[in-house]
CSV table of C-alpha atoms and ligand atoms in Angstrom, one decimal:
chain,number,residue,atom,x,y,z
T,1,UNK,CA,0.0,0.0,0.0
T,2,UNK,CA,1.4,3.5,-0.9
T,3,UNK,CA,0.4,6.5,1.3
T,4,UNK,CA,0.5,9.9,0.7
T,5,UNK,CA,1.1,12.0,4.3
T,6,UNK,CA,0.7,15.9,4.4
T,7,UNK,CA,1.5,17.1,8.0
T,8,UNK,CA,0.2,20.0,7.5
T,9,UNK,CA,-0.3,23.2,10.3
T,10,UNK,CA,-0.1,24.0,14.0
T,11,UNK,CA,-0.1,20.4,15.2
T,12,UNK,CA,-0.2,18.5,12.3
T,13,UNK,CA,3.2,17.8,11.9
T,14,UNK,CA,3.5,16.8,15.4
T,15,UNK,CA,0.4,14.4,15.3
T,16,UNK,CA,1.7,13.7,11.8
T,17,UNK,CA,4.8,12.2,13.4
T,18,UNK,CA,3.3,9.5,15.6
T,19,UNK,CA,0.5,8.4,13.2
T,20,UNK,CA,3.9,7.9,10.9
T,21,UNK,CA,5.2,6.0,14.1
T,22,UNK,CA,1.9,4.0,14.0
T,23,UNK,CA,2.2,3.4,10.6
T,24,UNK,CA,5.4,1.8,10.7
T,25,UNK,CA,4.9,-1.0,13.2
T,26,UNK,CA,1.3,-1.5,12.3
T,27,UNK,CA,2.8,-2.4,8.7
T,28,UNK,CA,5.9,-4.6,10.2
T,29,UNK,CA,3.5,-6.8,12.5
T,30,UNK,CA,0.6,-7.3,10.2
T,31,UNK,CA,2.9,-7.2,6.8
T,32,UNK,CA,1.3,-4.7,5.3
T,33,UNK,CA,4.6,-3.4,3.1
T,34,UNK,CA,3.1,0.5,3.4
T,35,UNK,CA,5.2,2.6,1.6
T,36,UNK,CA,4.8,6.2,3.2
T,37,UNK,CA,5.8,9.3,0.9
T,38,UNK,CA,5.7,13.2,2.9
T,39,UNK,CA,5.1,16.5,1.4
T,40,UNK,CA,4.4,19.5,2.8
T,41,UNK,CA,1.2,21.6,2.5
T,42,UNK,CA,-0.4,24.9,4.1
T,43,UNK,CA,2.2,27.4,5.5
T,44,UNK,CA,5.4,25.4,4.6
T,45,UNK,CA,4.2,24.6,1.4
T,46,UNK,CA,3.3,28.4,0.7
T,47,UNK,CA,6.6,29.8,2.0
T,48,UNK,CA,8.8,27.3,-0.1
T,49,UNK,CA,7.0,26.9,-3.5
T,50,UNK,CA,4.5,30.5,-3.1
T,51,UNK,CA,1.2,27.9,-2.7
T,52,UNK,CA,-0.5,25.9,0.0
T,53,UNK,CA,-0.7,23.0,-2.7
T,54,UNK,CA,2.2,22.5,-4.9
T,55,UNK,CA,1.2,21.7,-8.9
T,56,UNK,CA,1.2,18.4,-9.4
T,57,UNK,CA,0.3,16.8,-5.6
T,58,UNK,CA,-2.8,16.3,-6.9
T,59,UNK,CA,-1.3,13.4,-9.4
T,60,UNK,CA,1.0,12.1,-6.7
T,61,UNK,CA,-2.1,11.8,-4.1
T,62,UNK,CA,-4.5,9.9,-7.1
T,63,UNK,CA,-1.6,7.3,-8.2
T,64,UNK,CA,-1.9,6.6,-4.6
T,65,UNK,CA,-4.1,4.0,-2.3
T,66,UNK,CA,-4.9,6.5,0.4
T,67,UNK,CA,-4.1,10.0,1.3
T,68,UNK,CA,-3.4,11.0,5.1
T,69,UNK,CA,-3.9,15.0,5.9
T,70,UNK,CA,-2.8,16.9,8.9
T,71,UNK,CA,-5.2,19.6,9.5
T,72,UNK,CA,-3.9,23.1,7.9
T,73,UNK,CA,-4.6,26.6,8.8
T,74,UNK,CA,-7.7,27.4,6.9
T,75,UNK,CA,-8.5,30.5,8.4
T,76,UNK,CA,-5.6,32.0,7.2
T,77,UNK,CA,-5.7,31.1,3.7
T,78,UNK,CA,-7.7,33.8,2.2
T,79,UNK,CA,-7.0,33.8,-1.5
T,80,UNK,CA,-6.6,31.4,-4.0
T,81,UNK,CA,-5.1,33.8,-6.5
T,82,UNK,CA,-2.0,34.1,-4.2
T,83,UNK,CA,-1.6,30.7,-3.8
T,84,UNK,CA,-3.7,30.1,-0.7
T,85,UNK,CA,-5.9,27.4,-1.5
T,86,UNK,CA,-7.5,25.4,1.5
T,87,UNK,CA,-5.6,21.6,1.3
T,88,UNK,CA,-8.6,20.1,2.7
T,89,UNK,CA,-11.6,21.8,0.3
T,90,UNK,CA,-8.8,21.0,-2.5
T,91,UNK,CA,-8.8,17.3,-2.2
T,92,UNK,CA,-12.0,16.9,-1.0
T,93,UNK,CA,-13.3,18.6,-4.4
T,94,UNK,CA,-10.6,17.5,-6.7
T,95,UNK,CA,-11.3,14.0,-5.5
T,96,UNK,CA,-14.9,13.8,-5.1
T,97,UNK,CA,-14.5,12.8,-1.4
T,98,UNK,CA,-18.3,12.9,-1.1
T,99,UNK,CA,-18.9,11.2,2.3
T,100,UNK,CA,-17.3,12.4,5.5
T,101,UNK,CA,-17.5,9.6,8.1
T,102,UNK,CA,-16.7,10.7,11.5
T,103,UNK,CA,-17.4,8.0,14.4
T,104,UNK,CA,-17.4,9.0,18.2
T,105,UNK,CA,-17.8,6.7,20.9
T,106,UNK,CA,-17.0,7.2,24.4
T,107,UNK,CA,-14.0,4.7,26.1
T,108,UNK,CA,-13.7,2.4,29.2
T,109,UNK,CA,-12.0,4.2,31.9
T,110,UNK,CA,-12.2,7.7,30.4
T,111,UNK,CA,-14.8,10.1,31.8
T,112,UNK,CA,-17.4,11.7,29.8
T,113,UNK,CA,-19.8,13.8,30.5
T,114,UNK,CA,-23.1,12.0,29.0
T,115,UNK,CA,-22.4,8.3,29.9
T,116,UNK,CA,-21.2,5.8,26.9
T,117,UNK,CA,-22.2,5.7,23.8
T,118,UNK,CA,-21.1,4.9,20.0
T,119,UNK,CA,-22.3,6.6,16.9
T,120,UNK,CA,-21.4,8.0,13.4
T,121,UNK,CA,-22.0,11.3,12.4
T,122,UNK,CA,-21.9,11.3,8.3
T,123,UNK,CA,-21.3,14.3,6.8
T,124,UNK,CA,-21.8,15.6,3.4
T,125,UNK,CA,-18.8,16.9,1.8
T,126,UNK,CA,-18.9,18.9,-1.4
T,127,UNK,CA,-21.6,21.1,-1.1
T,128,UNK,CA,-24.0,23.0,1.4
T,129,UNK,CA,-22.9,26.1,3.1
T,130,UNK,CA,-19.2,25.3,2.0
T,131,UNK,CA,-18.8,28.4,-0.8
T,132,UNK,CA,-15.2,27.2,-1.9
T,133,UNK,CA,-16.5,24.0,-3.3
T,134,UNK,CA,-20.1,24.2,-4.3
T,135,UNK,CA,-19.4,25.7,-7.8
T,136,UNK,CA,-17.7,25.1,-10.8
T,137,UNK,CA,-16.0,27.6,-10.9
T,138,UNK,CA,-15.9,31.0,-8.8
T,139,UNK,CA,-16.9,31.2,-5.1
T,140,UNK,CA,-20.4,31.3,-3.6
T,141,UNK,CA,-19.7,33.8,-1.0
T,142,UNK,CA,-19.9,37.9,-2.6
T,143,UNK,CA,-19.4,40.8,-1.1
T,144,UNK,CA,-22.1,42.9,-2.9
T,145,UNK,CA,-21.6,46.1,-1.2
T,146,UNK,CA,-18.7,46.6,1.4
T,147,UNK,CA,-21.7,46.5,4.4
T,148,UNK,CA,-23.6,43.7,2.1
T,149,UNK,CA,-22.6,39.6,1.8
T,150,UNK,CA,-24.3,36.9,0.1
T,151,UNK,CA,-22.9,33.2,1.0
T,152,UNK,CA,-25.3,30.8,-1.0
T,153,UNK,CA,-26.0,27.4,-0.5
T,154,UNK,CA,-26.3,24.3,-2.6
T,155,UNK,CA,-28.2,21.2,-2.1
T,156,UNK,CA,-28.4,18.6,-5.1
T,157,UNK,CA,-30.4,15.5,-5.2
T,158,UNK,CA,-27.3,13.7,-6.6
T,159,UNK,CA,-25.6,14.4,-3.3
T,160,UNK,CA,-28.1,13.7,-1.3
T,161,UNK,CA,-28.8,10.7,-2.5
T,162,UNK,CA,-25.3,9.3,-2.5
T,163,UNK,CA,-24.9,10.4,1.3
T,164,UNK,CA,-27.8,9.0,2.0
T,165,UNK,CA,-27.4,6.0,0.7
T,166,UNK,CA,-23.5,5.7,2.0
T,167,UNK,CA,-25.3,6.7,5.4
T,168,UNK,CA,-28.1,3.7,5.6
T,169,UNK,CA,-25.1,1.0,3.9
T,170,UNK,CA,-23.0,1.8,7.2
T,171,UNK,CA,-26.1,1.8,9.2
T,172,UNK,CA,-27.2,-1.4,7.8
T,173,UNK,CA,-23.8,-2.9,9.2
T,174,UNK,CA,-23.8,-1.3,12.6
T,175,UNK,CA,-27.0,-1.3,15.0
T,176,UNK,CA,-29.6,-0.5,11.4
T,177,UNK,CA,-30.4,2.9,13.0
T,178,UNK,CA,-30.4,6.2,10.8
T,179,UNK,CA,-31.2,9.7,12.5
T,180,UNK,CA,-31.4,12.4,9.7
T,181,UNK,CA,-30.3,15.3,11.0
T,182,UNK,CA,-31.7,18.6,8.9
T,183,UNK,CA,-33.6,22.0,9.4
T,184,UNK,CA,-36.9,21.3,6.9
T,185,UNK,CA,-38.8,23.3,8.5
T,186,UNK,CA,-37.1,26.8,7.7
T,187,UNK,CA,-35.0,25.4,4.7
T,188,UNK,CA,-37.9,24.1,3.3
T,189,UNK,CA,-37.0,23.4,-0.4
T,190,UNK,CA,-33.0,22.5,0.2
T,191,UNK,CA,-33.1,20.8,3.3
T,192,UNK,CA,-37.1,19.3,2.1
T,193,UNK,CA,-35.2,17.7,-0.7
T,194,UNK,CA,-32.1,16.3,1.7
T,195,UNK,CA,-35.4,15.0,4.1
T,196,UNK,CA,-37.2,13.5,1.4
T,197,UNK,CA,-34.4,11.8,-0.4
T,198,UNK,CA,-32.8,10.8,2.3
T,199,UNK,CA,-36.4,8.8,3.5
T,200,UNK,CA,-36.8,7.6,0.0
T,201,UNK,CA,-33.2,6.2,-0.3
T,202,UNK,CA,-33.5,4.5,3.2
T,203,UNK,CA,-37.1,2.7,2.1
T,204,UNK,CA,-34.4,0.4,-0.3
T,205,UNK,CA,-33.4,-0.8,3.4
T,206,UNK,CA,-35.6,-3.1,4.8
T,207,UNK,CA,-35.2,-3.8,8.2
T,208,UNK,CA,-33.6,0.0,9.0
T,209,UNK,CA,-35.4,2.3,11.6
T,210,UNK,CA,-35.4,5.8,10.6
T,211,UNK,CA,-36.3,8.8,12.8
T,212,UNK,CA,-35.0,12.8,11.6
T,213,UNK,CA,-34.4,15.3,14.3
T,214,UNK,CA,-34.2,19.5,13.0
T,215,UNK,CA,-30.8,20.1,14.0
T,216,UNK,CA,-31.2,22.5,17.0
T,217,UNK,CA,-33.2,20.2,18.7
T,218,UNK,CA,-30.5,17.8,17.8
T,219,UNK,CA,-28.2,19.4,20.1
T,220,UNK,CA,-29.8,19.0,23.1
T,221,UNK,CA,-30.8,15.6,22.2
T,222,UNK,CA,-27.0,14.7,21.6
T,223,UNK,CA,-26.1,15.9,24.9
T,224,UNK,CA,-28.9,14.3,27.0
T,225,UNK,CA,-29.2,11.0,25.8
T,226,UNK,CA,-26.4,9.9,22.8
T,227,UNK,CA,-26.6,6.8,23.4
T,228,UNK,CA,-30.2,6.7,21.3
T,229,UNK,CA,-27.9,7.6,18.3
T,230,UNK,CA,-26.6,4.8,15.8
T,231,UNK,CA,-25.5,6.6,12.2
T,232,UNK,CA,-26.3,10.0,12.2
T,233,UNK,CA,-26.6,11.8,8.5
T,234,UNK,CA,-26.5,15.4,8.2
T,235,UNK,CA,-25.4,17.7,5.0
T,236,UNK,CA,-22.3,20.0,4.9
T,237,UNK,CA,-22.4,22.2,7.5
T,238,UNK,CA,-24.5,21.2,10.3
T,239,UNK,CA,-22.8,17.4,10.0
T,240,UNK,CA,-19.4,19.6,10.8
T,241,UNK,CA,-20.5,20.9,13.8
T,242,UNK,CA,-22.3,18.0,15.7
T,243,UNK,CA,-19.7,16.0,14.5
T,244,UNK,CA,-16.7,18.3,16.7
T,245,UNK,CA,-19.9,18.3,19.2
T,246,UNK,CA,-19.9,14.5,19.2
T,247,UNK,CA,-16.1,13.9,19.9
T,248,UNK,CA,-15.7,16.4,22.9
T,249,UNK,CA,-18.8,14.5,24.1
T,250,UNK,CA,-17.2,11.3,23.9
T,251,UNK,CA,-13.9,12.5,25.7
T,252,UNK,CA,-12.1,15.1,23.6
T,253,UNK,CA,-12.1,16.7,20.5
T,254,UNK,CA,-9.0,14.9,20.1
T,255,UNK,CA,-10.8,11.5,19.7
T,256,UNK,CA,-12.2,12.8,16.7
T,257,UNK,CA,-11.5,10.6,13.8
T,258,UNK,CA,-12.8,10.9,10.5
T,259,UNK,CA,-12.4,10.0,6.8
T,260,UNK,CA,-13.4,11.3,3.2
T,261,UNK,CA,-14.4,8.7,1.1
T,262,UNK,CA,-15.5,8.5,-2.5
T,263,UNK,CA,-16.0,5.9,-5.1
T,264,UNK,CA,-12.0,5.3,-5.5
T,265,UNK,CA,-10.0,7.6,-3.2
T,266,UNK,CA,-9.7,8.4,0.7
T,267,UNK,CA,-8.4,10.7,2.6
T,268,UNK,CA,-7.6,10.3,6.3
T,269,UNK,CA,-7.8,13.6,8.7
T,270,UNK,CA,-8.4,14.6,12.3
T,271,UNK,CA,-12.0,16.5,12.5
T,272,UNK,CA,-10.3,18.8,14.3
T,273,UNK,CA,-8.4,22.2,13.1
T,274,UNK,CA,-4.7,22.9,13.7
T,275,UNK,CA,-5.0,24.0,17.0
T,276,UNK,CA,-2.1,26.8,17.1
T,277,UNK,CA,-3.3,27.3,20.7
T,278,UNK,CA,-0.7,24.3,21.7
T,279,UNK,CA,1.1,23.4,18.5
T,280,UNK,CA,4.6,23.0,19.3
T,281,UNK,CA,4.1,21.7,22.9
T,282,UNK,CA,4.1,18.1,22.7
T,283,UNK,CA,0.4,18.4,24.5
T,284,UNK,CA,-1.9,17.4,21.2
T,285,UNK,CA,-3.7,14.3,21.1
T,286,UNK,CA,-2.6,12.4,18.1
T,287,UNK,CA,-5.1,9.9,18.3
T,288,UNK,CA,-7.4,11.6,16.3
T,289,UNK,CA,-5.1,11.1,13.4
T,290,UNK,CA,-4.6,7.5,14.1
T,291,UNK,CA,-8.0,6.6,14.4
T,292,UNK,CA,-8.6,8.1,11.5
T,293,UNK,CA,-5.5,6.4,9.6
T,294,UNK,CA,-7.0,3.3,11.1
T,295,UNK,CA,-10.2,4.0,9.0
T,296,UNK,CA,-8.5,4.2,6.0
T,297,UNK,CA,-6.6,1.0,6.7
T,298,UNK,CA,-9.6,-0.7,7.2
T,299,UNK,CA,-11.4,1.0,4.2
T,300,UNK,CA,-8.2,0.0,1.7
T,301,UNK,CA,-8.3,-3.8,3.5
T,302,UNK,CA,-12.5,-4.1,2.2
T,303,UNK,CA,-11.8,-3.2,-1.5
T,304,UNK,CA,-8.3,-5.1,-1.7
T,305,UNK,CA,-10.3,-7.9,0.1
T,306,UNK,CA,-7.3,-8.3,2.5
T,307,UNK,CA,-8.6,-9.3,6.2
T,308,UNK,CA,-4.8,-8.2,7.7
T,309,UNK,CA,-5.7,-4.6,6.7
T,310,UNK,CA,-8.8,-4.7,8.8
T,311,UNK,CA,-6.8,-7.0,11.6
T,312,UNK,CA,-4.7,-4.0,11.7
T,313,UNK,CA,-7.3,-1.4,11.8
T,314,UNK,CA,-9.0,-3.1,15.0
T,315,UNK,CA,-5.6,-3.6,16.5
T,316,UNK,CA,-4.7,0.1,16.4
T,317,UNK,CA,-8.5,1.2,17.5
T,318,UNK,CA,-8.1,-1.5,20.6
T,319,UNK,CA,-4.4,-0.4,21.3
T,320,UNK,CA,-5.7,3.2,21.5
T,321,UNK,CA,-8.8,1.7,23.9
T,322,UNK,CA,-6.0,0.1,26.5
T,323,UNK,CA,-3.7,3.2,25.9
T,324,UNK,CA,-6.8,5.1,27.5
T,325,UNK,CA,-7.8,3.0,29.7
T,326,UNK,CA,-4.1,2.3,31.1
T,327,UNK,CA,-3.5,6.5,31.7
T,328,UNK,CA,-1.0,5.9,28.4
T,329,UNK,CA,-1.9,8.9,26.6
T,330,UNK,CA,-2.1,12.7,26.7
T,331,UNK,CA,-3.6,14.9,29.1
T,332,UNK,CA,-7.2,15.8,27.8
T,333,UNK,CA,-7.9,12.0,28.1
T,334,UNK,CA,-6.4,11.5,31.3
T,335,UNK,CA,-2.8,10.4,30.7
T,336,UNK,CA,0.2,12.4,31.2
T,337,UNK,CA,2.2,11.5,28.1
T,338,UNK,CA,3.1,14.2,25.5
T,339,UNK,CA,2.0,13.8,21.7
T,340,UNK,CA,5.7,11.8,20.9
T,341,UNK,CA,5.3,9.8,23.8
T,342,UNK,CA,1.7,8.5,23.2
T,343,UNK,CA,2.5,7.4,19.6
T,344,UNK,CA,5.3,5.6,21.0
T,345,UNK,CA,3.3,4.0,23.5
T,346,UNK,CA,0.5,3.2,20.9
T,347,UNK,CA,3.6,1.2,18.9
T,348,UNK,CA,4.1,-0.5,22.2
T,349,UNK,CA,0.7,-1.9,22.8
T,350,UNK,CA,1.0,-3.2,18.9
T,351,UNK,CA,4.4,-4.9,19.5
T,352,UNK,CA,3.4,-6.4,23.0
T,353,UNK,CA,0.4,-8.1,21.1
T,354,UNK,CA,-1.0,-6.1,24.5
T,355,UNK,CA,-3.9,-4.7,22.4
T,356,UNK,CA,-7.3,-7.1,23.4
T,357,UNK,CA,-10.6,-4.7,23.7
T,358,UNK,CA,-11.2,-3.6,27.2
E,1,NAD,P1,-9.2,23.6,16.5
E,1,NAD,O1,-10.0,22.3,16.2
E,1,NAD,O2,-7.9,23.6,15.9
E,1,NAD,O3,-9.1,23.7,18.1
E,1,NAD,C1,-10.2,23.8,18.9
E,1,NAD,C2,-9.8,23.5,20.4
E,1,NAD,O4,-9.5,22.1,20.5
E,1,NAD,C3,-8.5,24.2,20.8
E,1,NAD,O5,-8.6,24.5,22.2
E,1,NAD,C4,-7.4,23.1,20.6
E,1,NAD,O6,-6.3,23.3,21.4
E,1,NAD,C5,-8.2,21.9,20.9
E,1,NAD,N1,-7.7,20.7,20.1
E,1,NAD,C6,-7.8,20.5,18.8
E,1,NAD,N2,-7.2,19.4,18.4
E,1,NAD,C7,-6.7,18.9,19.5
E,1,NAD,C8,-5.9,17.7,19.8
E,1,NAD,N3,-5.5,16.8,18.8
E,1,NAD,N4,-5.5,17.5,21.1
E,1,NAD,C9,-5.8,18.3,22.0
E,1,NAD,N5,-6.5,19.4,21.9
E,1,NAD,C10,-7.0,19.7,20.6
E,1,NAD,O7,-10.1,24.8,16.0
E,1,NAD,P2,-9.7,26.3,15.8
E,1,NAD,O8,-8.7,26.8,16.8
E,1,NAD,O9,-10.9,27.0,15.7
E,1,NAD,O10,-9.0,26.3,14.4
E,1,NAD,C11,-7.6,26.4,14.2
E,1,NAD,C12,-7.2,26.4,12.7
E,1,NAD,O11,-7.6,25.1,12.1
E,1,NAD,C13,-8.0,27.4,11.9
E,1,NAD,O12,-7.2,28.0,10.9
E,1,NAD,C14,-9.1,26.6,11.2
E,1,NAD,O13,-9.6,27.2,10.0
E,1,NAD,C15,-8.4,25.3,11.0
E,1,NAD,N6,-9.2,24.1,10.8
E,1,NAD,C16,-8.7,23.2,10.0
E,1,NAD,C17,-9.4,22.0,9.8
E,1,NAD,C18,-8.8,20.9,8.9
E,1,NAD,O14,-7.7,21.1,8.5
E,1,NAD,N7,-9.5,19.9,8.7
E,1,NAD,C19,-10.6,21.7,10.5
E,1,NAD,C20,-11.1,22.7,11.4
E,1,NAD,C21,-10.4,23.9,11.5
């Protein structure tokens, strides 16, 4: 298998670094041969070739089976025309990374604040309230006036449908629960059409329960009682949101695994942002990243039809469980290891064969 990793901003590179650790003696035990190949993107890519996203990347990142992206500094990239594209809009869009799975569930031995539970949130990814990807070309945010904006919206049945449907497929192999998550009854047309299609797709599923929830209410649902949640689907926006909601519930935002799927690429990445708040103190949780590097392990192991893919996969998720529950990790989950440390521990667990499910 041939990886692509972008460390990215803030923390990336440092959470970049232990996933890479991870990596390495996840493919030694399980013989996975992964070949890894780095490049940078975001503020070192800008200051060394003049653009967040060197020409060409895009090639390297297609030849291969999987992409792995540090989160970047979004915020500061403000213009395309100087070479300040966002990474993460860029593959996403270039790459048709339609669905955005992000599971949170909560952890033996680590407190949370709602009791346990274990759900997706799945996010549409290449439309909605997102401006820099929802048109061809141009941007669907304008400044009319300098007092006067417009940010515009775009819901299509094609992506709705094929959210939906990844939505009820992963439902169908977990508890055959789907929650659709929306706000029909102010966006009536847009989020009426993301309803209905959604209910339509999920009547091709016999045997699946479906219930929708408008997305305030959803809030306070999430936080009171979770554990009612199986898949959760949700467009653009509002699945970006719950979604950082529903790791912090679970025990940190820096649980919060995700990946970008479409119909032949994947893309690994935290949910969360680059955090420049501690980047550079060894403090960051990398387990977001390897979680997440574990889903697209897993995901490569399904189409290659290779069970040691998806024996590694559940390895690394159970080595992170008994990395939790053993006070091996970094401090917002209860340990008092430092980012380096907590990789190295995670490599540990894998080479002790010390990595049964709590
Ligand atoms: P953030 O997600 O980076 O941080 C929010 C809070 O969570 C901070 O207190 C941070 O310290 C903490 N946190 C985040 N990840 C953590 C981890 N792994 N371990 C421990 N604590 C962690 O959100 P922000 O500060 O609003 O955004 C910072 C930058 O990241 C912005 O430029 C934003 O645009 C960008 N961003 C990028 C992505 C991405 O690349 N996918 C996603 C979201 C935000």
């Amino acid at each position: 298998m041939r990886l692509v990793v972008l460390p990215g901003d803030g923390i990336g590179p440092e959470i970049a670094a232990a996933t890479i650790a991870v990596l390495r003696a996840t493919s030694a035990r399980f013989q996975l041969a992964i070949q890894i190949e780095q490049h940078p993107v975001g503020h070192e890519s800008l200051r060394r070739f003049g653009t967040t996203v060197q020409p060409g990347l895009l090639e390297i990142v297609r030849s291969a089976d999987g992409l792995i992206l540090g989160p970047t500094a979004t915020f500061d990239f403000k213009d395309e025309n100087s070479g300040e594209i966002n990474p993460s809009k860029f593959f996403r869009k270039n790459l048709d990374l339609f669905a955005n799975i992000r599971p949170a569930r909560t952890y033996p031995g680590l407190h949370n604040r709602t009791g346990a539970f274990d759900l997706v949130v799945v996010r549409e990814n290449t439309e909605g309230f997102y401006a820099d990807r929802n048109m061809e070309q141009g941007n669907s945010e304008m400044l009319v006036t300098t007092d006067v904006v417009v940010s515009l919206r775009r819901i299509t049945r094609h992506c709705c449908e094929r959210i939906a449907r990844a939505a009820c497929q992963l439902a169908m192999r977990r508890r055959k629960h789907l929650t659709i998550v929306h706000k029909a009854n102010v966006l009536k047309i847009g989020d009426g059409m993301f309803l209905d299609v959604c209910r339509q797709t999920s009547a091709g599923f016999p045997g699946l329960a479906v219930d929708d929830i408008l997305v305030d209410a959803m809030m306070a649902h999430v936080v009171r009682n979770p554990d009612r949640f199986d898949v959760i689907v949700s467009t653009n926006m509002f699945g970006d949101i719950l979604s950082d909601l529903t790791a912090e519930l679970s025990g940190s935002l820096g649980l919060g695994g995700s990946l970008n799927l479409g119909a032949g690429h994947a893309m690994a990445q935290a949910a969360h942002g680059s955090a420049p708040d501690i980047a550079g103190s060894d403090v960051a949780n990398p387990f977001s990243l390897i979680l997440s590097m574990a889903l697209l392990l897993a995901w490569h192991g399904e189409r290659a039809g290779s069970a040691r893919f998806e024996l590694a996969a559940r390895a690394i998720e159970h080595a992170v469980e008994n990395a939790i529950r053993s006070g091996r990790a970094t401090k917002d989950v209860g340990g008092n290891l430092g980012t380096a440390a907590t990789g190295e521990a995670i490599v540990q667990i894998l080479a002790a064969n010390d990595n049964g499910p709590a």
